[in-house]
Structures are given as structure tokens and as C-alpha cells.
């Protein structure tokens, strides 16, 4: 895998994780709007945003070619189902006061991604990566042990998004086109739901301030932006590497919960947090060593050719 390409992929993965990590700050601004309506608007406005991006980049002919490819369409449809299930489960969990389980789910996600990478794509881990995985696994187990029961919501959140990542890696099409089709498959249902709510008088459009309306419409960019960077990353890096960058998101969310929402940060959280970040440091060292070795090898080849 090309070093420059890999570095770009890691950069995209980090941007996606950072955006997802700070996204709770955005949702806090419209938290009085029913979660199901936020979800529906996220889907519809994501489609509109991605479609405009597609037209701006003059990619409509490529979209038509992709639609004619039955295999790609099958994978895109499956990816659409998994990401919708992930969003829906997240909304349900928040509405049922199971926010801690959603946070745990995104700590489990990188582990699932790494395991899926090894299973579906035969990705190999070196000694450093194996040690870092053990540290991260222990950190997650500490959080799981605190619940005392198997956190099904957390596991399902992690598994649905991990499968989504696997499918995105299998789809050999442009990221923008993929996201247009993914949101396009579920947008009709979301649009019908929005219209039904508006007709019944329970819809929020027309009953909230201009600022709130703009924030709701902007949810499309807030949703599609991280997904676009995530999609770009899956094309350039292994799921194992992607998995480790995904610890950034729940860590940022945890910091927001502590310092913005003033949620309790226990000793258990601190110990778990330290294990996870130790794993990330060890993994970062392995990546730096790998890059140095590849650069050294390329330099040797260049020198020998002179």
C-alpha cells in the first residue's frame, strides 16, 4: 500500500473521528426536537447536500454507470441498511436514557473493526499492534465489567457500523457517488415521515426559530461530512488502522460529557481511558516504525539504482 496514500487515508480517518467526536455539541443545540424527526431530516438533507456536491463535481455520468452495476448496488443497499440501523438504534438508545451504552458502543467499535479486518480481508497485525490491541481490549473490558451485564445496545451499535465499514471497503466506487446512493435508498421513507408529521401538525418546520431551522437543515452537512471522510479513508487504509483511529471519537465525546455536560467521570472511566490511550500510543509507534522502514527501503533501492 502506497505510503502517501496511506497517510492521506489516516488523515481522512482522523478528521472523520474528530467530527463525530464533537458532533454532540451540534445536537445539543437542537436537543428539544424529537430525535426521530432529527434522524429523518439528517437523511433527507444529507442526500440534498451530497447531490449538490455530485453536480458541482460533474459526476452525474458516473452515477448513471454505477446504478447499472448490480453488484455495487447490492453492496450499497446493504451499507444503507446498516448505517440506517445504526442511526436508528442510536436515537432509540438516547430516547430511552441509555446514553452510556452508546458511548461504550463506540469504544467497542474499533475492536470489532480490527477483528473484521483480520477476518474479511486477512489483515495481519505486527507485535506492536497486537500489544496495543490487548491494551485497548482491557480498557473496553473494564467498562463492560462496570455494567455487570452484556451491553447489547453497545454491541449492536458497534457491529452495525463495523459491517458498514466492511461494505464500504468492498465497494470500488467514488465516495461521493456511494453516499448519494446510500442516502438515496432511505431518503424516500424519511421524506414520507417528515411530510406525515407536518400534515398531522406534529412536524417542527414552521414551529421553531430561524436559527433552529437552519441548524436542522445543516444536519445534512453535519451527517454527510464525517461519512464522506470515513468513506475516503476506507478506500486507502486497512480496517485495522481505521479501527485504532476510531477511539478518537468516543474519547472526544467523553471529554465533552465531562467538561460541557458535566457528566460524572469515575475512577473506572479513568483507568479504562488510560488503557485505551496507551494502546493508541503503542500503535502510533508501530505505524511510525513501519513508515521509517518503508522510507529506508525505498531510499536503499534509489541509491542502488544510481
PDB file of C-alpha atoms in Angstrom:
ATOM      1  CA  UNK A   1       0.000   0.000   0.000  1.00  0.00           C
ATOM      2  CA  UNK A   2       1.461   3.396  -1.044  1.00  0.00           C
ATOM      3  CA  UNK A   3       2.836   5.424   1.920  1.00  0.00           C
ATOM      4  CA  UNK A   4       1.457   8.740   0.670  1.00  0.00           C
ATOM      5  CA  UNK A   5      -1.917   7.140   0.020  1.00  0.00           C
ATOM      6  CA  UNK A   6      -1.920   5.543   3.475  1.00  0.00           C
ATOM      7  CA  UNK A   7      -1.012   8.830   5.181  1.00  0.00           C
ATOM      8  CA  UNK A   8      -3.876  10.548   3.378  1.00  0.00           C
ATOM      9  CA  UNK A   9      -6.232   7.768   4.447  1.00  0.00           C
ATOM     10  CA  UNK A  10      -5.182   8.092   8.091  1.00  0.00           C
ATOM     11  CA  UNK A  11      -5.724  11.846   7.840  1.00  0.00           C
ATOM     12  CA  UNK A  12      -9.238  11.326   6.477  1.00  0.00           C
ATOM     13  CA  UNK A  13      -9.986   8.781   9.223  1.00  0.00           C
ATOM     14  CA  UNK A  14      -8.803  11.191  11.933  1.00  0.00           C
ATOM     15  CA  UNK A  15     -10.904  14.043  10.518  1.00  0.00           C
ATOM     16  CA  UNK A  16     -13.975  11.777  10.442  1.00  0.00           C
ATOM     17  CA  UNK A  17     -13.406  10.664  14.036  1.00  0.00           C
ATOM     18  CA  UNK A  18     -12.852  14.228  15.286  1.00  0.00           C
ATOM     19  CA  UNK A  19     -16.035  15.432  13.564  1.00  0.00           C
ATOM     20  CA  UNK A  20     -18.033  12.540  15.036  1.00  0.00           C
ATOM     21  CA  UNK A  21     -16.473  13.225  18.429  1.00  0.00           C
ATOM     22  CA  UNK A  22     -17.589  16.865  18.545  1.00  0.00           C
ATOM     23  CA  UNK A  23     -20.969  16.215  16.894  1.00  0.00           C
ATOM     24  CA  UNK A  24     -22.769  16.021  20.300  1.00  0.00           C
ATOM     25  CA  UNK A  25     -22.125  19.773  20.623  1.00  0.00           C
ATOM     26  CA  UNK A  26     -24.167  20.271  17.449  1.00  0.00           C
ATOM     27  CA  UNK A  27     -27.024  18.000  18.523  1.00  0.00           C
ATOM     28  CA  UNK A  28     -27.169  19.761  21.907  1.00  0.00           C
ATOM     29  CA  UNK A  29     -28.251  22.910  20.056  1.00  0.00           C
ATOM     30  CA  UNK A  30     -31.403  21.168  18.760  1.00  0.00           C
ATOM     31  CA  UNK A  31     -31.968  18.638  21.549  1.00  0.00           C
ATOM     32  CA  UNK A  32     -35.581  19.793  22.114  1.00  0.00           C
ATOM     33  CA  UNK A  33     -36.561  18.492  18.644  1.00  0.00           C
ATOM     34  CA  UNK A  34     -37.812  14.854  18.652  1.00  0.00           C
ATOM     35  CA  UNK A  35     -34.919  12.520  17.827  1.00  0.00           C
ATOM     36  CA  UNK A  36     -36.859  10.651  15.130  1.00  0.00           C
ATOM     37  CA  UNK A  37     -37.517  13.910  13.283  1.00  0.00           C
ATOM     38  CA  UNK A  38     -33.848  14.874  13.575  1.00  0.00           C
ATOM     39  CA  UNK A  39     -32.940  11.477  12.085  1.00  0.00           C
ATOM     40  CA  UNK A  40     -35.362  11.915   9.170  1.00  0.00           C
ATOM     41  CA  UNK A  41     -34.065  15.405   8.432  1.00  0.00           C
ATOM     42  CA  UNK A  42     -30.464  14.170   8.685  1.00  0.00           C
ATOM     43  CA  UNK A  43     -31.147  11.605   5.962  1.00  0.00           C
ATOM     44  CA  UNK A  44     -33.019  13.928   3.582  1.00  0.00           C
ATOM     45  CA  UNK A  45     -30.649  16.881   3.919  1.00  0.00           C
ATOM     46  CA  UNK A  46     -27.627  14.586   3.645  1.00  0.00           C
ATOM     47  CA  UNK A  47     -28.955  13.411   0.277  1.00  0.00           C
ATOM     48  CA  UNK A  48     -29.507  17.002  -0.867  1.00  0.00           C
ATOM     49  CA  UNK A  49     -26.017  18.069   0.251  1.00  0.00           C
ATOM     50  CA  UNK A  50     -24.299  15.082  -1.379  1.00  0.00           C
ATOM     51  CA  UNK A  51     -26.347  15.505  -4.584  1.00  0.00           C
ATOM     52  CA  UNK A  52     -25.265  19.149  -4.860  1.00  0.00           C
ATOM     53  CA  UNK A  53     -21.667  18.058  -4.299  1.00  0.00           C
ATOM     54  CA  UNK A  54     -22.095  15.446  -7.036  1.00  0.00           C
ATOM     55  CA  UNK A  55     -23.464  18.008  -9.510  1.00  0.00           C
ATOM     56  CA  UNK A  56     -20.763  20.542  -8.602  1.00  0.00           C
ATOM     57  CA  UNK A  57     -18.083  17.949  -9.410  1.00  0.00           C
ATOM     58  CA  UNK A  58     -19.914  16.968 -12.643  1.00  0.00           C
ATOM     59  CA  UNK A  59     -20.157  13.316 -11.596  1.00  0.00           C
ATOM     60  CA  UNK A  60     -23.697  12.603 -12.849  1.00  0.00           C
ATOM     61  CA  UNK A  61     -22.473  10.340 -15.723  1.00  0.00           C
ATOM     62  CA  UNK A  62     -20.502   8.261 -13.190  1.00  0.00           C
ATOM     63  CA  UNK A  63     -23.621   7.944 -11.040  1.00  0.00           C
ATOM     64  CA  UNK A  64     -25.568   6.546 -14.008  1.00  0.00           C
ATOM     65  CA  UNK A  65     -22.841   3.955 -14.665  1.00  0.00           C
ATOM     66  CA  UNK A  66     -22.868   2.845 -11.022  1.00  0.00           C
ATOM     67  CA  UNK A  67     -26.648   2.443 -10.998  1.00  0.00           C
ATOM     68  CA  UNK A  68     -26.264  -0.035 -13.867  1.00  0.00           C
ATOM     69  CA  UNK A  69     -23.807  -2.165 -11.839  1.00  0.00           C
ATOM     70  CA  UNK A  70     -25.933  -4.695  -9.951  1.00  0.00           C
ATOM     71  CA  UNK A  71     -23.098  -5.866  -7.660  1.00  0.00           C
ATOM     72  CA  UNK A  72     -22.197  -2.350  -6.478  1.00  0.00           C
ATOM     73  CA  UNK A  73     -25.874  -1.504  -5.983  1.00  0.00           C
ATOM     74  CA  UNK A  74     -26.324  -4.626  -3.839  1.00  0.00           C
ATOM     75  CA  UNK A  75     -23.447  -3.653  -1.539  1.00  0.00           C
ATOM     76  CA  UNK A  76     -24.582  -0.011  -1.394  1.00  0.00           C
ATOM     77  CA  UNK A  77     -28.106  -1.093  -0.452  1.00  0.00           C
ATOM     78  CA  UNK A  78     -26.711  -3.287   2.323  1.00  0.00           C
ATOM     79  CA  UNK A  79     -24.495  -0.419   3.537  1.00  0.00           C
ATOM     80  CA  UNK A  80     -27.546   1.846   3.555  1.00  0.00           C
ATOM     81  CA  UNK A  81     -29.450  -0.642   5.719  1.00  0.00           C
ATOM     82  CA  UNK A  82     -26.594  -0.960   8.229  1.00  0.00           C
ATOM     83  CA  UNK A  83     -25.990   2.793   8.602  1.00  0.00           C
ATOM     84  CA  UNK A  84     -29.735   3.430   8.975  1.00  0.00           C
ATOM     85  CA  UNK A  85     -29.978   0.713  11.624  1.00  0.00           C
ATOM     86  CA  UNK A  86     -27.008   2.289  13.404  1.00  0.00           C
ATOM     87  CA  UNK A  87     -28.573   5.751  13.390  1.00  0.00           C
ATOM     88  CA  UNK A  88     -31.977   4.395  14.424  1.00  0.00           C
ATOM     89  CA  UNK A  89     -30.554   2.347  17.299  1.00  0.00           C
ATOM     90  CA  UNK A  90     -28.580   5.368  18.493  1.00  0.00           C
ATOM     91  CA  UNK A  91     -31.728   7.525  18.515  1.00  0.00           C
ATOM     92  CA  UNK A  92     -33.678   4.809  20.368  1.00  0.00           C
ATOM     93  CA  UNK A  93     -30.929   4.437  22.976  1.00  0.00           C
ATOM     94  CA  UNK A  94     -30.758   8.179  23.613  1.00  0.00           C
ATOM     95  CA  UNK A  95     -34.551   8.391  23.964  1.00  0.00           C
ATOM     96  CA  UNK A  96     -34.502   5.507  26.461  1.00  0.00           C
ATOM     97  CA  UNK A  97     -31.773   7.007  28.673  1.00  0.00           C
ATOM     98  CA  UNK A  98     -29.097   4.516  27.597  1.00  0.00           C
ATOM     99  CA  UNK A  99     -26.502   7.090  26.580  1.00  0.00           C
ATOM    100  CA  UNK A 100     -23.674   5.385  28.479  1.00  0.00           C
ATOM    101  CA  UNK A 101     -24.245   2.248  26.415  1.00  0.00           C
ATOM    102  CA  UNK A 102     -23.957   4.252  23.189  1.00  0.00           C
ATOM    103  CA  UNK A 103     -20.636   5.660  24.387  1.00  0.00           C
ATOM    104  CA  UNK A 104     -19.409   2.161  25.219  1.00  0.00           C
ATOM    105  CA  UNK A 105     -20.536   1.002  21.778  1.00  0.00           C
ATOM    106  CA  UNK A 106     -18.172   3.393  20.059  1.00  0.00           C
ATOM    107  CA  UNK A 107     -15.331   2.239  22.306  1.00  0.00           C
ATOM    108  CA  UNK A 108     -16.066  -1.346  21.246  1.00  0.00           C
ATOM    109  CA  UNK A 109     -16.318  -0.362  17.557  1.00  0.00           C
ATOM    110  CA  UNK A 110     -12.549  -0.178  16.857  1.00  0.00           C
ATOM    111  CA  UNK A 111     -12.048  -3.672  18.278  1.00  0.00           C
ATOM    112  CA  UNK A 112     -14.818  -5.031  16.060  1.00  0.00           C
ATOM    113  CA  UNK A 113     -13.332  -3.187  13.051  1.00  0.00           C
ATOM    114  CA  UNK A 114      -9.892  -4.678  13.685  1.00  0.00           C
ATOM    115  CA  UNK A 115     -11.335  -8.197  14.050  1.00  0.00           C
ATOM    116  CA  UNK A 116     -13.442  -7.762  10.903  1.00  0.00           C
ATOM    117  CA  UNK A 117     -10.326  -6.578   9.048  1.00  0.00           C
ATOM    118  CA  UNK A 118      -8.499  -9.751  10.072  1.00  0.00           C
ATOM    119  CA  UNK A 119     -11.485 -11.972   9.193  1.00  0.00           C
ATOM    120  CA  UNK A 120     -12.776 -10.445   5.935  1.00  0.00           C
ATOM    121  CA  UNK A 121      -9.562  -9.033   4.449  1.00  0.00           C
ATOM    122  CA  UNK A 122      -6.906 -11.266   6.092  1.00  0.00           C
ATOM    123  CA  UNK A 123      -5.184  -8.211   7.563  1.00  0.00           C
ATOM    124  CA  UNK A 124      -2.141  -9.017   9.707  1.00  0.00           C
ATOM    125  CA  UNK A 125      -1.087  -7.342  12.963  1.00  0.00           C
ATOM    126  CA  UNK A 126       2.569  -6.981  13.951  1.00  0.00           C
ATOM    127  CA  UNK A 127       3.821  -7.429  17.542  1.00  0.00           C
ATOM    128  CA  UNK A 128       3.290  -3.757  18.444  1.00  0.00           C
ATOM    129  CA  UNK A 129      -0.238  -3.786  17.046  1.00  0.00           C
ATOM    130  CA  UNK A 130      -1.116  -6.969  18.930  1.00  0.00           C
ATOM    131  CA  UNK A 131       0.106  -5.446  22.202  1.00  0.00           C
ATOM    132  CA  UNK A 132      -1.810  -2.228  21.517  1.00  0.00           C
ATOM    133  CA  UNK A 133      -4.940  -4.262  20.754  1.00  0.00           C
ATOM    134  CA  UNK A 134      -4.599  -6.061  24.107  1.00  0.00           C
ATOM    135  CA  UNK A 135      -4.328  -2.720  25.944  1.00  0.00           C
ATOM    136  CA  UNK A 136      -7.391  -1.357  24.149  1.00  0.00           C
ATOM    137  CA  UNK A 137      -9.308  -4.599  24.751  1.00  0.00           C
ATOM    138  CA  UNK A 138      -8.558  -4.454  28.502  1.00  0.00           C
ATOM    139  CA  UNK A 139      -9.760  -0.845  28.588  1.00  0.00           C
ATOM    140  CA  UNK A 140     -13.061  -1.794  26.980  1.00  0.00           C
ATOM    141  CA  UNK A 141     -13.477  -4.879  29.205  1.00  0.00           C
ATOM    142  CA  UNK A 142     -13.145  -2.642  32.280  1.00  0.00           C
ATOM    143  CA  UNK A 143     -16.080  -0.549  31.049  1.00  0.00           C
ATOM    144  CA  UNK A 144     -18.092  -3.664  30.157  1.00  0.00           C
ATOM    145  CA  UNK A 145     -17.446  -5.125  33.621  1.00  0.00           C
ATOM    146  CA  UNK A 146     -18.863  -1.972  35.187  1.00  0.00           C
ATOM    147  CA  UNK A 147     -22.267  -2.663  33.602  1.00  0.00           C
ATOM    148  CA  UNK A 148     -22.366  -6.212  35.000  1.00  0.00           C
ATOM    149  CA  UNK A 149     -24.362  -7.492  32.008  1.00  0.00           C
ATOM    150  CA  UNK A 150     -23.750  -7.890  28.294  1.00  0.00           C
ATOM    151  CA  UNK A 151     -24.394  -4.432  26.758  1.00  0.00           C
ATOM    152  CA  UNK A 152     -26.470  -5.478  23.736  1.00  0.00           C
ATOM    153  CA  UNK A 153     -27.116  -1.897  22.617  1.00  0.00           C
ATOM    154  CA  UNK A 154     -23.376  -1.173  22.644  1.00  0.00           C
ATOM    155  CA  UNK A 155     -22.558  -4.351  20.723  1.00  0.00           C
ATOM    156  CA  UNK A 156     -25.231  -3.756  18.085  1.00  0.00           C
ATOM    157  CA  UNK A 157     -24.095  -0.156  17.583  1.00  0.00           C
ATOM    158  CA  UNK A 158     -20.525  -1.358  17.089  1.00  0.00           C
ATOM    159  CA  UNK A 159     -21.421  -4.312  14.859  1.00  0.00           C
ATOM    160  CA  UNK A 160     -23.766  -2.373  12.536  1.00  0.00           C
ATOM    161  CA  UNK A 161     -21.161   0.322  11.911  1.00  0.00           C
ATOM    162  CA  UNK A 162     -18.343  -2.216  11.547  1.00  0.00           C
ATOM    163  CA  UNK A 163     -20.343  -4.061   8.864  1.00  0.00           C
ATOM    164  CA  UNK A 164     -20.993  -0.701   7.210  1.00  0.00           C
ATOM    165  CA  UNK A 165     -17.219  -0.118   7.091  1.00  0.00           C
ATOM    166  CA  UNK A 166     -16.620  -3.588   5.621  1.00  0.00           C
ATOM    167  CA  UNK A 167     -19.155  -2.957   2.863  1.00  0.00           C
ATOM    168  CA  UNK A 168     -17.687   0.489   2.137  1.00  0.00           C
ATOM    169  CA  UNK A 169     -14.280  -1.141   1.678  1.00  0.00           C
ATOM    170  CA  UNK A 170     -15.766  -3.714  -0.701  1.00  0.00           C
ATOM    171  CA  UNK A 171     -17.446  -1.085  -2.886  1.00  0.00           C
ATOM    172  CA  UNK A 172     -14.981   0.087  -5.523  1.00  0.00           C
ATOM    173  CA  UNK A 173     -16.732   3.330  -6.421  1.00  0.00           C
ATOM    174  CA  UNK A 174     -16.270   7.025  -5.730  1.00  0.00           C
ATOM    175  CA  UNK A 175     -17.106   8.080  -2.155  1.00  0.00           C
ATOM    176  CA  UNK A 176     -19.475  10.874  -3.201  1.00  0.00           C
ATOM    177  CA  UNK A 177     -21.451   8.588  -5.519  1.00  0.00           C
ATOM    178  CA  UNK A 178     -21.645   5.921  -2.829  1.00  0.00           C
ATOM    179  CA  UNK A 179     -23.051   8.331  -0.247  1.00  0.00           C
ATOM    180  CA  UNK A 180     -25.588   9.755  -2.712  1.00  0.00           C
ATOM    181  CA  UNK A 181     -26.917   6.252  -3.365  1.00  0.00           C
ATOM    182  CA  UNK A 182     -26.818   5.216   0.317  1.00  0.00           C
ATOM    183  CA  UNK A 183     -28.878   8.188   1.437  1.00  0.00           C
ATOM    184  CA  UNK A 184     -30.991   7.969  -1.723  1.00  0.00           C
ATOM    185  CA  UNK A 185     -32.216   4.477  -0.810  1.00  0.00           C
ATOM    186  CA  UNK A 186     -33.600   5.564   2.578  1.00  0.00           C
ATOM    187  CA  UNK A 187     -34.478   9.211   1.847  1.00  0.00           C
ATOM    188  CA  UNK A 188     -37.985   8.435   0.436  1.00  0.00           C
ATOM    189  CA  UNK A 189     -39.001   6.801   3.733  1.00  0.00           C
ATOM    190  CA  UNK A 190     -37.531   9.702   5.716  1.00  0.00           C
ATOM    191  CA  UNK A 191     -39.288  12.246   3.480  1.00  0.00           C
ATOM    192  CA  UNK A 192     -42.654  10.500   3.876  1.00  0.00           C
ATOM    193  CA  UNK A 193     -42.155  10.568   7.662  1.00  0.00           C
ATOM    194  CA  UNK A 194     -41.375  14.319   7.603  1.00  0.00           C
ATOM    195  CA  UNK A 195     -44.412  15.098   5.416  1.00  0.00           C
ATOM    196  CA  UNK A 196     -46.696  12.944   7.581  1.00  0.00           C
ATOM    197  CA  UNK A 197     -45.556  14.809  10.694  1.00  0.00           C
ATOM    198  CA  UNK A 198     -46.028  18.186   9.045  1.00  0.00           C
ATOM    199  CA  UNK A 199     -49.553  17.296   7.880  1.00  0.00           C
ATOM    200  CA  UNK A 200     -50.529  15.982  11.317  1.00  0.00           C
ATOM    201  CA  UNK A 201     -49.306  19.158  12.986  1.00  0.00           C
ATOM    202  CA  UNK A 202     -46.509  17.468  14.928  1.00  0.00           C
ATOM    203  CA  UNK A 203     -43.767  18.481  12.492  1.00  0.00           C
ATOM    204  CA  UNK A 204     -41.205  21.018  13.677  1.00  0.00           C
ATOM    205  CA  UNK A 205     -40.819  23.055  10.482  1.00  0.00           C
ATOM    206  CA  UNK A 206     -42.629  26.349  10.909  1.00  0.00           C
ATOM    207  CA  UNK A 207     -42.772  25.925  14.685  1.00  0.00           C
ATOM    208  CA  UNK A 208     -39.127  26.613  15.570  1.00  0.00           C
ATOM    209  CA  UNK A 209     -36.900  29.682  15.241  1.00  0.00           C
ATOM    210  CA  UNK A 210     -34.976  30.537  12.079  1.00  0.00           C
ATOM    211  CA  UNK A 211     -31.723  29.614  13.839  1.00  0.00           C
ATOM    212  CA  UNK A 212     -33.118  26.233  14.876  1.00  0.00           C
ATOM    213  CA  UNK A 213     -34.427  25.646  11.340  1.00  0.00           C
ATOM    214  CA  UNK A 214     -31.010  26.421   9.829  1.00  0.00           C
ATOM    215  CA  UNK A 215     -29.357  24.059  12.314  1.00  0.00           C
ATOM    216  CA  UNK A 216     -31.845  21.328  11.369  1.00  0.00           C
ATOM    217  CA  UNK A 217     -31.195  21.864   7.660  1.00  0.00           C
ATOM    218  CA  UNK A 218     -27.463  21.917   8.383  1.00  0.00           C
ATOM    219  CA  UNK A 219     -27.755  18.455   9.923  1.00  0.00           C
ATOM    220  CA  UNK A 220     -27.249  17.127   6.400  1.00  0.00           C
ATOM    221  CA  UNK A 221     -23.728  18.560   6.245  1.00  0.00           C
ATOM    222  CA  UNK A 222     -23.078  17.547   9.869  1.00  0.00           C
ATOM    223  CA  UNK A 223     -24.073  13.973   8.983  1.00  0.00           C
ATOM    224  CA  UNK A 224     -22.601  13.618   5.496  1.00  0.00           C
ATOM    225  CA  UNK A 225     -19.284  15.365   6.212  1.00  0.00           C
ATOM    226  CA  UNK A 226     -17.843  12.745   8.596  1.00  0.00           C
ATOM    227  CA  UNK A 227     -19.285   9.913   6.481  1.00  0.00           C
ATOM    228  CA  UNK A 228     -17.555  11.311   3.391  1.00  0.00           C
ATOM    229  CA  UNK A 229     -14.160  11.413   5.127  1.00  0.00           C
ATOM    230  CA  UNK A 230     -14.795   7.937   6.574  1.00  0.00           C
ATOM    231  CA  UNK A 231     -15.622   6.631   3.106  1.00  0.00           C
ATOM    232  CA  UNK A 232     -12.414   8.130   1.677  1.00  0.00           C
ATOM    233  CA  UNK A 233     -10.420   6.524   4.497  1.00  0.00           C
ATOM    234  CA  UNK A 234     -11.821   3.020   3.924  1.00  0.00           C
ATOM    235  CA  UNK A 235     -10.529   3.154   0.340  1.00  0.00           C
ATOM    236  CA  UNK A 236      -6.945   3.934   1.417  1.00  0.00           C
ATOM    237  CA  UNK A 237      -6.193   2.177   4.714  1.00  0.00           C
ATOM    238  CA  UNK A 238      -6.778  -1.183   6.355  1.00  0.00           C
ATOM    239  CA  UNK A 239      -9.706  -1.739   8.712  1.00  0.00           C
ATOM    240  CA  UNK A 240      -7.139  -2.388  11.457  1.00  0.00           C
ATOM    241  CA  UNK A 241      -5.673   1.099  11.079  1.00  0.00           C
ATOM    242  CA  UNK A 242      -9.152   2.573  10.746  1.00  0.00           C
ATOM    243  CA  UNK A 243     -10.149   0.793  13.939  1.00  0.00           C
ATOM    244  CA  UNK A 244      -7.492   2.497  16.042  1.00  0.00           C
ATOM    245  CA  UNK A 245      -8.374   5.988  14.774  1.00  0.00           C
ATOM    246  CA  UNK A 246     -11.972   5.368  15.837  1.00  0.00           C
ATOM    247  CA  UNK A 247     -11.002   5.697  19.514  1.00  0.00           C
ATOM    248  CA  UNK A 248     -10.700   9.447  18.942  1.00  0.00           C
ATOM    249  CA  UNK A 249     -14.463   9.904  18.592  1.00  0.00           C
ATOM    250  CA  UNK A 250     -15.666   8.388  21.904  1.00  0.00           C
ATOM    251  CA  UNK A 251     -12.718   9.979  23.715  1.00  0.00           C
ATOM    252  CA  UNK A 252     -13.712  13.454  22.496  1.00  0.00           C
ATOM    253  CA  UNK A 253     -17.348  12.723  23.320  1.00  0.00           C
ATOM    254  CA  UNK A 254     -16.259  11.651  26.801  1.00  0.00           C
ATOM    255  CA  UNK A 255     -14.391  14.941  27.296  1.00  0.00           C
ATOM    256  CA  UNK A 256     -17.447  16.875  26.108  1.00  0.00           C
ATOM    257  CA  UNK A 257     -19.595  14.898  28.522  1.00  0.00           C
ATOM    258  CA  UNK A 258     -17.273  15.740  31.424  1.00  0.00           C
ATOM    259  CA  UNK A 259     -16.448  19.395  30.763  1.00  0.00           C
ATOM    260  CA  UNK A 260     -19.527  20.576  28.826  1.00  0.00           C
ATOM    261  CA  UNK A 261     -22.399  18.407  30.064  1.00  0.00           C
ATOM    262  CA  UNK A 262     -20.761  17.852  33.480  1.00  0.00           C
ATOM    263  CA  UNK A 263     -21.370  14.099  33.487  1.00  0.00           C
ATOM    264  CA  UNK A 264     -19.610  12.105  36.258  1.00  0.00           C
ATOM    265  CA  UNK A 265     -16.136  10.783  35.432  1.00  0.00           C
ATOM    266  CA  UNK A 266     -15.403   7.850  37.738  1.00  0.00           C
ATOM    267  CA  UNK A 267     -12.159   6.085  38.596  1.00  0.00           C
ATOM    268  CA  UNK A 268     -13.337   3.246  36.341  1.00  0.00           C
ATOM    269  CA  UNK A 269     -13.570   5.641  33.401  1.00  0.00           C
ATOM    270  CA  UNK A 270     -10.093   6.984  34.161  1.00  0.00           C
ATOM    271  CA  UNK A 271      -8.473   3.525  34.288  1.00  0.00           C
ATOM    272  CA  UNK A 272     -10.273   2.425  31.108  1.00  0.00           C
ATOM    273  CA  UNK A 273      -9.364   5.671  29.355  1.00  0.00           C
ATOM    274  CA  UNK A 274      -5.672   5.213  30.237  1.00  0.00           C
ATOM    275  CA  UNK A 275      -5.589   1.647  28.851  1.00  0.00           C
ATOM    276  CA  UNK A 276      -7.201   2.750  25.575  1.00  0.00           C
ATOM    277  CA  UNK A 277      -4.801   5.640  25.078  1.00  0.00           C
ATOM    278  CA  UNK A 278      -1.771   3.503  25.980  1.00  0.00           C
ATOM    279  CA  UNK A 279      -2.894   1.176  23.205  1.00  0.00           C
ATOM    280  CA  UNK A 280      -3.103   4.122  20.800  1.00  0.00           C
ATOM    281  CA  UNK A 281       0.397   5.321  21.727  1.00  0.00           C
ATOM    282  CA  UNK A 282       1.857   1.836  21.152  1.00  0.00           C
ATOM    283  CA  UNK A 283       0.017   1.568  17.831  1.00  0.00           C
ATOM    284  CA  UNK A 284       1.288   5.006  16.769  1.00  0.00           C
ATOM    285  CA  UNK A 285       4.852   3.866  17.489  1.00  0.00           C
ATOM    286  CA  UNK A 286       4.301   0.779  15.302  1.00  0.00           C
ATOM    287  CA  UNK A 287       2.997   2.966  12.462  1.00  0.00           C
ATOM    288  CA  UNK A 288       5.979   5.326  12.698  1.00  0.00           C
ATOM    289  CA  UNK A 289       8.405   2.385  12.676  1.00  0.00           C
ATOM    290  CA  UNK A 290       6.627   0.929   9.642  1.00  0.00           C
ATOM    291  CA  UNK A 291       6.845   4.223   7.743  1.00  0.00           C
ATOM    292  CA  UNK A 292      10.544   4.610   8.628  1.00  0.00           C
ATOM    293  CA  UNK A 293      11.305   1.077   7.399  1.00  0.00           C
ATOM    294  CA  UNK A 294       9.458   1.648   4.110  1.00  0.00           C
ATOM    295  CA  UNK A 295      11.182   5.008   3.565  1.00  0.00           C
ATOM    296  CA  UNK A 296      14.559   3.423   4.353  1.00  0.00           C
ATOM    297  CA  UNK A 297      13.856   0.562   1.939  1.00  0.00           C
ATOM    298  CA  UNK A 298      12.836   2.962  -0.837  1.00  0.00           C
ATOM    299  CA  UNK A 299      15.950   5.088  -0.205  1.00  0.00           C
ATOM    300  CA  UNK A 300      18.161   1.979  -0.451  1.00  0.00           C
ATOM    301  CA  UNK A 301      16.535   0.977  -3.745  1.00  0.00           C
ATOM    302  CA  UNK A 302      17.031   4.502  -5.096  1.00  0.00           C
ATOM    303  CA  UNK A 303      20.702   4.607  -4.010  1.00  0.00           C
ATOM    304  CA  UNK A 304      21.436   1.205  -5.542  1.00  0.00           C
ATOM    305  CA  UNK A 305      19.993   2.343  -8.853  1.00  0.00           C
ATOM    306  CA  UNK A 306      22.407   5.294  -9.070  1.00  0.00           C
TER     307      UNK A 306
END
